[in-house]
mmCIF file of the C-alpha atoms, coordinates in Angstrom:
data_MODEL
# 
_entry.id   MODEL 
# 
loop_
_atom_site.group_PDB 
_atom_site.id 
_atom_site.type_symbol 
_atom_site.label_atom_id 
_atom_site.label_alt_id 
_atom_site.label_comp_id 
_atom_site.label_asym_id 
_atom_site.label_entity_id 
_atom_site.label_seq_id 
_atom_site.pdbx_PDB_ins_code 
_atom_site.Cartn_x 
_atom_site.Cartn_y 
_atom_site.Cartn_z 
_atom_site.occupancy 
_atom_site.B_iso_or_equiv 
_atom_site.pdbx_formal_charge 
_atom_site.auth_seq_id 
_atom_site.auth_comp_id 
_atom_site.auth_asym_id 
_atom_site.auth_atom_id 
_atom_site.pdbx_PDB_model_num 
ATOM 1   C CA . UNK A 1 1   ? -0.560  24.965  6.365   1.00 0.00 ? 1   UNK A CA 1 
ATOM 2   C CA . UNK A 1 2   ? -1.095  22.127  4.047   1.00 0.00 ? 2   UNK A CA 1 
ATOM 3   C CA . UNK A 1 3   ? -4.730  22.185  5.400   1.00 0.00 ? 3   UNK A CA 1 
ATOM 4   C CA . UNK A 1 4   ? -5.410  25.966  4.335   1.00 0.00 ? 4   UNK A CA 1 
ATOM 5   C CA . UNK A 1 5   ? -3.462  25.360  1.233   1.00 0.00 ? 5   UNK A CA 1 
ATOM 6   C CA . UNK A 1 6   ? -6.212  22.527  0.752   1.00 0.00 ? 6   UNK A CA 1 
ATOM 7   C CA . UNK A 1 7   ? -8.993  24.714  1.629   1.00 0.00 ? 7   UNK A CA 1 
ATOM 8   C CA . UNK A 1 8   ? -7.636  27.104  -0.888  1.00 0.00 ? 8   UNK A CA 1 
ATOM 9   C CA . UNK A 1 9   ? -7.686  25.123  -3.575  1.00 0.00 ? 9   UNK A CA 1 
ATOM 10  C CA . UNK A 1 10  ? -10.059 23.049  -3.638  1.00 0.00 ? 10  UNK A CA 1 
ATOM 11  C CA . UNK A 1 11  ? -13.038 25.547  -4.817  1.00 0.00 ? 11  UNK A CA 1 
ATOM 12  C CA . UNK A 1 12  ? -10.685 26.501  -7.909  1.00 0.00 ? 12  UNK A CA 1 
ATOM 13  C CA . UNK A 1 13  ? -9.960  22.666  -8.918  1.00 0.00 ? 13  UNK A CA 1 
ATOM 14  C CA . UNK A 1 14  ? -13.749 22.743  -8.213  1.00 0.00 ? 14  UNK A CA 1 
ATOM 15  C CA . UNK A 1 15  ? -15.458 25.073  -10.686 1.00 0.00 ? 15  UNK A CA 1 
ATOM 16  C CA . UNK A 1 16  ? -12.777 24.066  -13.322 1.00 0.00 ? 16  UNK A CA 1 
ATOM 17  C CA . UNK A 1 17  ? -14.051 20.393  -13.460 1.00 0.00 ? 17  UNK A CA 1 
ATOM 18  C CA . UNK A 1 18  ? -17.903 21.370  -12.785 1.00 0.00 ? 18  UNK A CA 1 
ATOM 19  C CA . UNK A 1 19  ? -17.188 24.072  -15.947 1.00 0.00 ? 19  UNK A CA 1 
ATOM 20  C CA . UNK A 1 20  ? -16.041 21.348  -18.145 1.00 0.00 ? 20  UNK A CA 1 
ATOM 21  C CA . UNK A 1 21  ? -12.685 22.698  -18.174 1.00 0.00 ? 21  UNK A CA 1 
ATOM 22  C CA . UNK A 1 22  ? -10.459 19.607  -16.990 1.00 0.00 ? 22  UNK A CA 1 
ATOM 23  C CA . UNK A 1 23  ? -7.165  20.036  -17.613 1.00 0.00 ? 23  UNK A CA 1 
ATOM 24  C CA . UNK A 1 24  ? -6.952  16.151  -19.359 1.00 0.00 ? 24  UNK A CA 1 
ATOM 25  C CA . UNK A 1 25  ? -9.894  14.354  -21.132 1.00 0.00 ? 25  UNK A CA 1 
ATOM 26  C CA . UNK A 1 26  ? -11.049 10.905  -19.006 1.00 0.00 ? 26  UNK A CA 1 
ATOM 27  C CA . UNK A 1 27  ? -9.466  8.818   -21.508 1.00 0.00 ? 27  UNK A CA 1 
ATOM 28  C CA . UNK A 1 28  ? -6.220  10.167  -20.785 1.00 0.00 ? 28  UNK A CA 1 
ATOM 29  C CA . UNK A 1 29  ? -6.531  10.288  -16.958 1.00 0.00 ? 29  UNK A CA 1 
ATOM 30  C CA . UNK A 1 30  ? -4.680  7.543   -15.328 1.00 0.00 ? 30  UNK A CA 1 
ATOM 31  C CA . UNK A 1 31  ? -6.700  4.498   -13.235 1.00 0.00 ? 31  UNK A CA 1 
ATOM 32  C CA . UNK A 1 32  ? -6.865  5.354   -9.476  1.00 0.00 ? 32  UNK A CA 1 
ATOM 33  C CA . UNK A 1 33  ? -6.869  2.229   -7.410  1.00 0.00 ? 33  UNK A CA 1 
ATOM 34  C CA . UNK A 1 34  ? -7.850  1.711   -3.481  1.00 0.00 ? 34  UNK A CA 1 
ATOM 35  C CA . UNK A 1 35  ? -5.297  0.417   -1.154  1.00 0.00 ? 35  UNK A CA 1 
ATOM 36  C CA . UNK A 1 36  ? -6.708  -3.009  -1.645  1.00 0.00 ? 36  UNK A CA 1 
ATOM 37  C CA . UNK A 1 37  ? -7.723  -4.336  -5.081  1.00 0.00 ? 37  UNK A CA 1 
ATOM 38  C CA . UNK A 1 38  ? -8.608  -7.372  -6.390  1.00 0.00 ? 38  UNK A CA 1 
ATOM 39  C CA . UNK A 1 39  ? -6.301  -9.014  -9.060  1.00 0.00 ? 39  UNK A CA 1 
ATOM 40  C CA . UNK A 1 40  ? -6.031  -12.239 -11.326 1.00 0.00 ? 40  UNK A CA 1 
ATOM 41  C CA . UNK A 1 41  ? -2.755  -13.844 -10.718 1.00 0.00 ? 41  UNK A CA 1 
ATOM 42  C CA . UNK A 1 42  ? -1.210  -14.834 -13.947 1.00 0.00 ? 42  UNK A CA 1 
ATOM 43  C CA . UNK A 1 43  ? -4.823  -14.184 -16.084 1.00 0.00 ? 43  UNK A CA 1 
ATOM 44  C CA . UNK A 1 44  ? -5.130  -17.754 -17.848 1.00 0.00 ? 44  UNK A CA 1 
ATOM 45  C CA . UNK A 1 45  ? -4.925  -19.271 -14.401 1.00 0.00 ? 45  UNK A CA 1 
ATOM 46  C CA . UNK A 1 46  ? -8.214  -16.905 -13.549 1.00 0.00 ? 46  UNK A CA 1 
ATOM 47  C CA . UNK A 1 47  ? -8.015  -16.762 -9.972  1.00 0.00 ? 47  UNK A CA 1 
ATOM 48  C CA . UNK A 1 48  ? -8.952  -13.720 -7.954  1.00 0.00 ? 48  UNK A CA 1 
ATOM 49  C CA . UNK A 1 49  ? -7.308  -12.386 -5.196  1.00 0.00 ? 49  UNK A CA 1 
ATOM 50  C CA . UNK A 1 50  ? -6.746  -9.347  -3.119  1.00 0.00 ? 50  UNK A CA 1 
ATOM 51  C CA . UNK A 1 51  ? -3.825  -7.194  -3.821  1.00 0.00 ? 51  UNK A CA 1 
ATOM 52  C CA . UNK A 1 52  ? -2.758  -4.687  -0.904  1.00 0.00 ? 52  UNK A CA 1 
ATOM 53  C CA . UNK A 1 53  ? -1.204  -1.830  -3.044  1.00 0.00 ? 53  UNK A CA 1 
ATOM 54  C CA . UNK A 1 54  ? 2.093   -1.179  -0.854  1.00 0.00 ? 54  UNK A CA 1 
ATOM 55  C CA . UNK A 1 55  ? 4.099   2.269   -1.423  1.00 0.00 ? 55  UNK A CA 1 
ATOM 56  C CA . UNK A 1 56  ? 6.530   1.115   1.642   1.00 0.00 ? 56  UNK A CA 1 
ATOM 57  C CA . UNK A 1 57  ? 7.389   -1.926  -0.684  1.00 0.00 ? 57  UNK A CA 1 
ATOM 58  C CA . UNK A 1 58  ? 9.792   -1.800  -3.424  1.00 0.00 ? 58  UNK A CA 1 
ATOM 59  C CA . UNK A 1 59  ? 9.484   -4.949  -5.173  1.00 0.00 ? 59  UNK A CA 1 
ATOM 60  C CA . UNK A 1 60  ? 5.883   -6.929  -5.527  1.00 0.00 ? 60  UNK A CA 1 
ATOM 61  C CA . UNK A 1 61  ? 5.486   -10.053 -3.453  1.00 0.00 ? 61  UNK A CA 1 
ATOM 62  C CA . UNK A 1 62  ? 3.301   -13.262 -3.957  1.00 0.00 ? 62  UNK A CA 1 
ATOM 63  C CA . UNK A 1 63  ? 2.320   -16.169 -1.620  1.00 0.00 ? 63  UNK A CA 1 
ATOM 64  C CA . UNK A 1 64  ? 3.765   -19.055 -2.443  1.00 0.00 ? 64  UNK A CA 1 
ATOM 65  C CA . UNK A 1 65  ? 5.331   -22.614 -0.767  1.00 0.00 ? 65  UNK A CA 1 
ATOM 66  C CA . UNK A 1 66  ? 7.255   -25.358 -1.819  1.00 0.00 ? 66  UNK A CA 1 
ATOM 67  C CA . UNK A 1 67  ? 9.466   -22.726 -3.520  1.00 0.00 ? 67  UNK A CA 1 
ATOM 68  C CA . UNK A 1 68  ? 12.282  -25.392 -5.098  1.00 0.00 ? 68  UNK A CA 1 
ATOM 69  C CA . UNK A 1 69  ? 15.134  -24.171 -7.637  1.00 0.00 ? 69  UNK A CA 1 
ATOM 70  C CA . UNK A 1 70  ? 16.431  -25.636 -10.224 1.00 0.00 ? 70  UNK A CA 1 
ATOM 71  C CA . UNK A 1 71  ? 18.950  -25.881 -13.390 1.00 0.00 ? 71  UNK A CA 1 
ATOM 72  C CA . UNK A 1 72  ? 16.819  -26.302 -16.916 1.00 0.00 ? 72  UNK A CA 1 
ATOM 73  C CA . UNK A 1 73  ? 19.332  -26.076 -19.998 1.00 0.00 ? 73  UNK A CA 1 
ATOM 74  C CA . UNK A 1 74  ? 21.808  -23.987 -18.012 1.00 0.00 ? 74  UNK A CA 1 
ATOM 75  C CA . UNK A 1 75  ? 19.336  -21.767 -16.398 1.00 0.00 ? 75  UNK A CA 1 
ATOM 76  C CA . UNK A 1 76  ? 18.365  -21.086 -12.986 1.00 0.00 ? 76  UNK A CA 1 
ATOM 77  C CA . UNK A 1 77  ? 14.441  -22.206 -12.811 1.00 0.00 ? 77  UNK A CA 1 
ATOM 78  C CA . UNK A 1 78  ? 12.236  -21.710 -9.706  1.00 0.00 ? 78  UNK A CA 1 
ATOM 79  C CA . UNK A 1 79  ? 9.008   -24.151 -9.022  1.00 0.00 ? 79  UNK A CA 1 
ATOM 80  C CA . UNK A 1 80  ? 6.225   -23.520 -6.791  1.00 0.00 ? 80  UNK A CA 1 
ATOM 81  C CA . UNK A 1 81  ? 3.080   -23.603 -5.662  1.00 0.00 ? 81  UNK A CA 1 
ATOM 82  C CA . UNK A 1 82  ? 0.420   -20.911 -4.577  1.00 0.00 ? 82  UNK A CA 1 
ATOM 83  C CA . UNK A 1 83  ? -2.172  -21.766 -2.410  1.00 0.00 ? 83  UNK A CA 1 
ATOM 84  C CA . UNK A 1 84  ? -4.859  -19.116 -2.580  1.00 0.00 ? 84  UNK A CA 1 
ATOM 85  C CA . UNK A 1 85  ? -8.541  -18.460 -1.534  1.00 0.00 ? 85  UNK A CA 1 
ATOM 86  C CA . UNK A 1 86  ? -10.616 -17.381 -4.980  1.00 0.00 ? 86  UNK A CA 1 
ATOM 87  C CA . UNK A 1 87  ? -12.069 -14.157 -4.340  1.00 0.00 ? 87  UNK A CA 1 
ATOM 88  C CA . UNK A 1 88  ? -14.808 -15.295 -6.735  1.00 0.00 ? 88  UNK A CA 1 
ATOM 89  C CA . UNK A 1 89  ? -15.722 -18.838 -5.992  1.00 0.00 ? 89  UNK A CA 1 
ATOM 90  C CA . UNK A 1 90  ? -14.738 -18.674 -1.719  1.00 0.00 ? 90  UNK A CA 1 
ATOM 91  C CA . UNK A 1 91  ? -12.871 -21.699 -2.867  1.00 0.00 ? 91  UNK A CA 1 
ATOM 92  C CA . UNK A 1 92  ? -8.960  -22.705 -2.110  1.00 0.00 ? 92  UNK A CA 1 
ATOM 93  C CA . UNK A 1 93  ? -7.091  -22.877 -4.789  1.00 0.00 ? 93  UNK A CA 1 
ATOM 94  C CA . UNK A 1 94  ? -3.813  -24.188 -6.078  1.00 0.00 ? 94  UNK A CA 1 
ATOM 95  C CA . UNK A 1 95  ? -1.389  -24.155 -8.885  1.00 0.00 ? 95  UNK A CA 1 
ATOM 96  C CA . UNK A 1 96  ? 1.874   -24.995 -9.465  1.00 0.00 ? 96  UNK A CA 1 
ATOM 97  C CA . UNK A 1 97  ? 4.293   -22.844 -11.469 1.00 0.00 ? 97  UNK A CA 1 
ATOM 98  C CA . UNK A 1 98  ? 7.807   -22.783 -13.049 1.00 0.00 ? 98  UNK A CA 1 
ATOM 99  C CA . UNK A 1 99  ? 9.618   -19.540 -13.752 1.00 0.00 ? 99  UNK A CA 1 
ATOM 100 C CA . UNK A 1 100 ? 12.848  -18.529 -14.779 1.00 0.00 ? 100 UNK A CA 1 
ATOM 101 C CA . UNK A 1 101 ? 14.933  -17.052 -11.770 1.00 0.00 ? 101 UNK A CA 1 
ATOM 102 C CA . UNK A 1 102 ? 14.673  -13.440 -12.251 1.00 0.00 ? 102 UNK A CA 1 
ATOM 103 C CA . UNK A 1 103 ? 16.962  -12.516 -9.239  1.00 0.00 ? 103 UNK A CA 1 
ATOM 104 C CA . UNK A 1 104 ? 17.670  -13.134 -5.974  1.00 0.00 ? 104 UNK A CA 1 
ATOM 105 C CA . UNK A 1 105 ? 16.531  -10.697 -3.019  1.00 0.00 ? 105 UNK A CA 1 
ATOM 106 C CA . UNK A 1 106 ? 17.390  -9.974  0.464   1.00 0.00 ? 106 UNK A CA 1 
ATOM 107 C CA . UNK A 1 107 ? 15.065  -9.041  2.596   1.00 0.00 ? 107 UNK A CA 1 
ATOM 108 C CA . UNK A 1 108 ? 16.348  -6.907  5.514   1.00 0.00 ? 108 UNK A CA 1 
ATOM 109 C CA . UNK A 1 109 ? 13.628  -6.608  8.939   1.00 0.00 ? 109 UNK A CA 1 
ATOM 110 C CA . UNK A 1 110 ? 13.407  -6.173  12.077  1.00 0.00 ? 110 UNK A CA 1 
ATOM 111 C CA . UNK A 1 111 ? 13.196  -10.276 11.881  1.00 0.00 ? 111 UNK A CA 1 
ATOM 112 C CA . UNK A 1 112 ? 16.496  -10.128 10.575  1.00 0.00 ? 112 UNK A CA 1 
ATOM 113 C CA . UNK A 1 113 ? 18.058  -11.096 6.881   1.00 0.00 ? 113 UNK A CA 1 
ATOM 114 C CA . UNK A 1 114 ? 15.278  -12.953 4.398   1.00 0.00 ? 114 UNK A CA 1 
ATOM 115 C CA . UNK A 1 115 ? 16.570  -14.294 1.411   1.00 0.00 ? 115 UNK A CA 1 
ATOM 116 C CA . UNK A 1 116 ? 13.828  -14.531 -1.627  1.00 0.00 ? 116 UNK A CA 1 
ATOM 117 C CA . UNK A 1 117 ? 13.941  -15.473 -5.164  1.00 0.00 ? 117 UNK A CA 1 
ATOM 118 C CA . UNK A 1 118 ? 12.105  -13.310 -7.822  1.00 0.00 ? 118 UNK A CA 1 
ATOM 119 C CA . UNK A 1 119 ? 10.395  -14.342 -10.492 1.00 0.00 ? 119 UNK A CA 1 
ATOM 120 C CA . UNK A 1 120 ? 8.532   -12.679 -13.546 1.00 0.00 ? 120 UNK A CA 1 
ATOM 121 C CA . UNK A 1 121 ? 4.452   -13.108 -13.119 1.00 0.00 ? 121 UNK A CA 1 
ATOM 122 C CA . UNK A 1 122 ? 1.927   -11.662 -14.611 1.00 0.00 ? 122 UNK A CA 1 
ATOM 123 C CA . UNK A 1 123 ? -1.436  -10.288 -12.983 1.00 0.00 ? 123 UNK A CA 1 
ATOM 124 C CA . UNK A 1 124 ? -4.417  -8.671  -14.714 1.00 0.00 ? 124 UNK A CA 1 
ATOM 125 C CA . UNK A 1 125 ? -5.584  -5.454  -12.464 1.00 0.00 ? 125 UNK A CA 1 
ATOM 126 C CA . UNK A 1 126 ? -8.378  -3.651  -14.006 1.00 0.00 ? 126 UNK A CA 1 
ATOM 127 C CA . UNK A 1 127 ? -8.864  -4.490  -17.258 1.00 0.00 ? 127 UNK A CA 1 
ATOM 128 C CA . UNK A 1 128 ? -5.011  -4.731  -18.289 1.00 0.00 ? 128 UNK A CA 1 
ATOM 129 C CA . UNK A 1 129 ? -2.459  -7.333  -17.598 1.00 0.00 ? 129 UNK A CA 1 
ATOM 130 C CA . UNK A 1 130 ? 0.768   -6.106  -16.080 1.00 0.00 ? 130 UNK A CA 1 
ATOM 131 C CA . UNK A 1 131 ? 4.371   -9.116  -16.510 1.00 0.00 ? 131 UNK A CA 1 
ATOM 132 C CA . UNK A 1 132 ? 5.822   -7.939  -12.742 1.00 0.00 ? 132 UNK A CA 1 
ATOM 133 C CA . UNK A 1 133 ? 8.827   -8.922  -10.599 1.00 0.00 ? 133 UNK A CA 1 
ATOM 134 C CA . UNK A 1 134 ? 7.693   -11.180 -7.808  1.00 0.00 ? 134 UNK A CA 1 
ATOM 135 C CA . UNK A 1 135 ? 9.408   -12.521 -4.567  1.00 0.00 ? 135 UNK A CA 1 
ATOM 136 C CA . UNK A 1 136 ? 8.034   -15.419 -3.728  1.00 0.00 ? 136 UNK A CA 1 
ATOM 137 C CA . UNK A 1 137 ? 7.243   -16.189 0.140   1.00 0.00 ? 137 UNK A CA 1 
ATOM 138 C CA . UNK A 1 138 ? 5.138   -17.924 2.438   1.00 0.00 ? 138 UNK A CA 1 
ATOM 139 C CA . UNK A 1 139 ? 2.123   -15.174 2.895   1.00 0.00 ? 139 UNK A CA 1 
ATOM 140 C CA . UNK A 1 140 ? -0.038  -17.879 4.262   1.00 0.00 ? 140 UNK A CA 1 
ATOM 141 C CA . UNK A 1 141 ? -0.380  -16.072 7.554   1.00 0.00 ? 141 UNK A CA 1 
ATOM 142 C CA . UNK A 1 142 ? -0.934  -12.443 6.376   1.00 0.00 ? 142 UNK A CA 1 
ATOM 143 C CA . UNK A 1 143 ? -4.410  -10.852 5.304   1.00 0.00 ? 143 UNK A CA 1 
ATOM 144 C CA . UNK A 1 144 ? -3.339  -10.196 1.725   1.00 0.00 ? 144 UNK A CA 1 
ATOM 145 C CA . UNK A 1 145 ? -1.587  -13.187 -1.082  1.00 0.00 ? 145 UNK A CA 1 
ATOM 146 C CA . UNK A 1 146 ? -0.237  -10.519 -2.968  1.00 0.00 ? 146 UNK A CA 1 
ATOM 147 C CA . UNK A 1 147 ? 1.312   -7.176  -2.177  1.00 0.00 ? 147 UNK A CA 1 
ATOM 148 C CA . UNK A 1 148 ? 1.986   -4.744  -4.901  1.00 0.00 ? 148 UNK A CA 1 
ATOM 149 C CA . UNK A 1 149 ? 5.256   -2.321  -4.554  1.00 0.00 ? 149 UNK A CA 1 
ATOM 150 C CA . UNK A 1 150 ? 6.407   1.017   -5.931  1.00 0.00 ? 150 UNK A CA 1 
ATOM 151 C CA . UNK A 1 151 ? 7.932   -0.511  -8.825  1.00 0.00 ? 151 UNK A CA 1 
ATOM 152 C CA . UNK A 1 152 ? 4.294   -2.305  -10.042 1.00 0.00 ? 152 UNK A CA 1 
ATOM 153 C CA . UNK A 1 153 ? 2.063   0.784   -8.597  1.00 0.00 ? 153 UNK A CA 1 
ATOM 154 C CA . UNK A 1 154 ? 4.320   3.291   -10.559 1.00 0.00 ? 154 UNK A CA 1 
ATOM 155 C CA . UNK A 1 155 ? 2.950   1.218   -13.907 1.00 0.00 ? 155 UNK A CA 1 
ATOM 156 C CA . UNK A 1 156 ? -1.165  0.957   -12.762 1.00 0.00 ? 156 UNK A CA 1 
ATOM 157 C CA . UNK A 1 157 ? -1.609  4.753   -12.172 1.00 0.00 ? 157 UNK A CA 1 
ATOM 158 C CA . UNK A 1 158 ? -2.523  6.351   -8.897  1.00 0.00 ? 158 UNK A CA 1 
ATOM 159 C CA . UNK A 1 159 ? -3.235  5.100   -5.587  1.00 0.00 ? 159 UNK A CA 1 
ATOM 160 C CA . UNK A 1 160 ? -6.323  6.443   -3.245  1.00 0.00 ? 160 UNK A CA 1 
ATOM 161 C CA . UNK A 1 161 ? -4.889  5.111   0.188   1.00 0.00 ? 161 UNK A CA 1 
ATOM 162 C CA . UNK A 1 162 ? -8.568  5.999   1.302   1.00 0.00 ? 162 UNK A CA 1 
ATOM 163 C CA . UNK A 1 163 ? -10.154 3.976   -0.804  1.00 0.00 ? 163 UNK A CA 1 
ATOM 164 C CA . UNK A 1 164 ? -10.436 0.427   -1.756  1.00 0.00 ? 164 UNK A CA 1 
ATOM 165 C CA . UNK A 1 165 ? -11.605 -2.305  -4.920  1.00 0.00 ? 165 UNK A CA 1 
ATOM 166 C CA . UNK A 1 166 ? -11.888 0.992   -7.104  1.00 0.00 ? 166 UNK A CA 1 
ATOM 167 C CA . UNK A 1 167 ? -11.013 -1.532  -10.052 1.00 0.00 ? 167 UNK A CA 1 
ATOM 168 C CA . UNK A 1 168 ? -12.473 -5.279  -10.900 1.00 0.00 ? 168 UNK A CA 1 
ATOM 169 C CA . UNK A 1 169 ? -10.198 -7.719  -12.582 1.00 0.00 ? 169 UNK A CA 1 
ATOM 170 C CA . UNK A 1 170 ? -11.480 -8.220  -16.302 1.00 0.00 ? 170 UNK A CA 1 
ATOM 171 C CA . UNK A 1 171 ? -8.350  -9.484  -18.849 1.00 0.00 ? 171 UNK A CA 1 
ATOM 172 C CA . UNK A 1 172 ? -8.774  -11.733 -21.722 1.00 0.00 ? 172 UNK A CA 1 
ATOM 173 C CA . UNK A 1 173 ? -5.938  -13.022 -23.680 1.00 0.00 ? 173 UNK A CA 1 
ATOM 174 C CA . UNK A 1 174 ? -6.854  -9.958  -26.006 1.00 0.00 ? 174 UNK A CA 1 
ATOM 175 C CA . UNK A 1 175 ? -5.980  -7.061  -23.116 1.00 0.00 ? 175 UNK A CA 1 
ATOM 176 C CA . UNK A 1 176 ? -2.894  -4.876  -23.029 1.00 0.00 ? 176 UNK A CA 1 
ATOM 177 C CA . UNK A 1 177 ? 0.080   -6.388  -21.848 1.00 0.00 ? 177 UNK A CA 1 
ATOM 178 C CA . UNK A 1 178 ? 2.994   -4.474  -20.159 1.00 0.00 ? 178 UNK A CA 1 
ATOM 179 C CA . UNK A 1 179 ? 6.019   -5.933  -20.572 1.00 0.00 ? 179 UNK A CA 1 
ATOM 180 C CA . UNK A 1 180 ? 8.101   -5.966  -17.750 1.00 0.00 ? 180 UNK A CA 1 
ATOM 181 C CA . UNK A 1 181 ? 11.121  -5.642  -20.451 1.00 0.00 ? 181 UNK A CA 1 
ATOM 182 C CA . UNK A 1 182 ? 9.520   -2.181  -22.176 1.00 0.00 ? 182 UNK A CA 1 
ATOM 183 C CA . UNK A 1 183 ? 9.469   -0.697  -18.305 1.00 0.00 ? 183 UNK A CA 1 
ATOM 184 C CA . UNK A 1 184 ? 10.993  2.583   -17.375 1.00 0.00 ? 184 UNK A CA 1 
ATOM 185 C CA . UNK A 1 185 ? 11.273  3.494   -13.571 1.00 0.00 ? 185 UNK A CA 1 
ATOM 186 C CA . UNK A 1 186 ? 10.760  7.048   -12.146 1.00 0.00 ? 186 UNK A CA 1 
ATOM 187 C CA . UNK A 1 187 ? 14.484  8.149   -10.995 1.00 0.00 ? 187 UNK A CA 1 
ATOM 188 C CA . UNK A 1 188 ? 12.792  8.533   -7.590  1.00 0.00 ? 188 UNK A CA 1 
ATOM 189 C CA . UNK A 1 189 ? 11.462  5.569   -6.932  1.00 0.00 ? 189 UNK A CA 1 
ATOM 190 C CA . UNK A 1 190 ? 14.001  4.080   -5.257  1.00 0.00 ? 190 UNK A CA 1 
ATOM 191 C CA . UNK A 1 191 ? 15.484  1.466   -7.795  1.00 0.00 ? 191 UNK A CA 1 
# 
């Protein structure tokens, strides 16, 4: 059914859009982005990696190690470092970063229970920078540094799972920030 429905369709949608008749000008139209992408983690850092865009994941997640926490002025604080290859140079990389606790997460697998603090970071996909919640855990051994869930997909635009690198990573200090604060989540998302 969903195949004829297709079928159906698709020569309307068609000869609207070669017609000039689109129902929303480009400018308007929201980014479309592969299933993998390449992304600056935290953009004055400048180091490119791939991001797998992952609808089965709620929350974003980030490679990192050393993950130590901490009290600063009454606050919880979390340190650590990420280890990364640079997309651009071939090079590993590493950095060392302190963030305010955002939240603690549990993690529930077929490994078992995974416990996982979360952290505000900020990545630059496209040409716009996007202030994210992060768990932070040891990725070393998967394909991808960074995985991108519902909650930071929902803010980028649409995802092609048939494509990938659709977008290249191109923020300055000067490109549009979304603040994780200003952020309102579809009811369906699965907050």
């Amino acid at each position: 059914m969903h195949k004829r429905l297709t079928r159906a369709l698709l020569p309307v949608l068609s000869a609207g859009l070669l017609s000039g008749t689109a129902l929303a000008s480009d400018a308007d139209a929201p980014e479309v982005y592969g299933w993998v992408e390449k992304a600056l983690i935290d953009p004055s850092w400048g180091v490119e990696v791939k991001a797998k865009l992952d609808s089965g994941a709620l929350t974003s997640s980030m490679q990192a190690d050393n993950i130590e926490q901490f009290e600063r002025e009454g606050e919880d604080w979390v340190r650590f470092e990420v280890e990364v290859e640079d997309e651009e140079s071939g090079e590993i990389v590493s950095h060392e970063f302190e963030r305010q606790l955002y939240r603690d997460l549990t993690v529930v697998g077929a490994g078992g229970r995974d416990h996982r603090p979360v952290v505000l970071m900020t990545i630059c996909m496209g040409d716009e920078r996007f202030e994210e919640q992060f768990s932070l855990e040891d990725r070393s051994d998967m394909n991808y540094p960074v995985l991108l869930g519902r909650r930071t997909i929902q803010s980028l635009g649409y995802l092609d799972v048939t494509e990938t690198f659709l977008q290249s990573p191109s923020c300055d200090d000067d490109s549009t920030l979304h603040r994780h604060a200003d952020k309102e989540y579809e009811d369906k998302i699965g907050v």
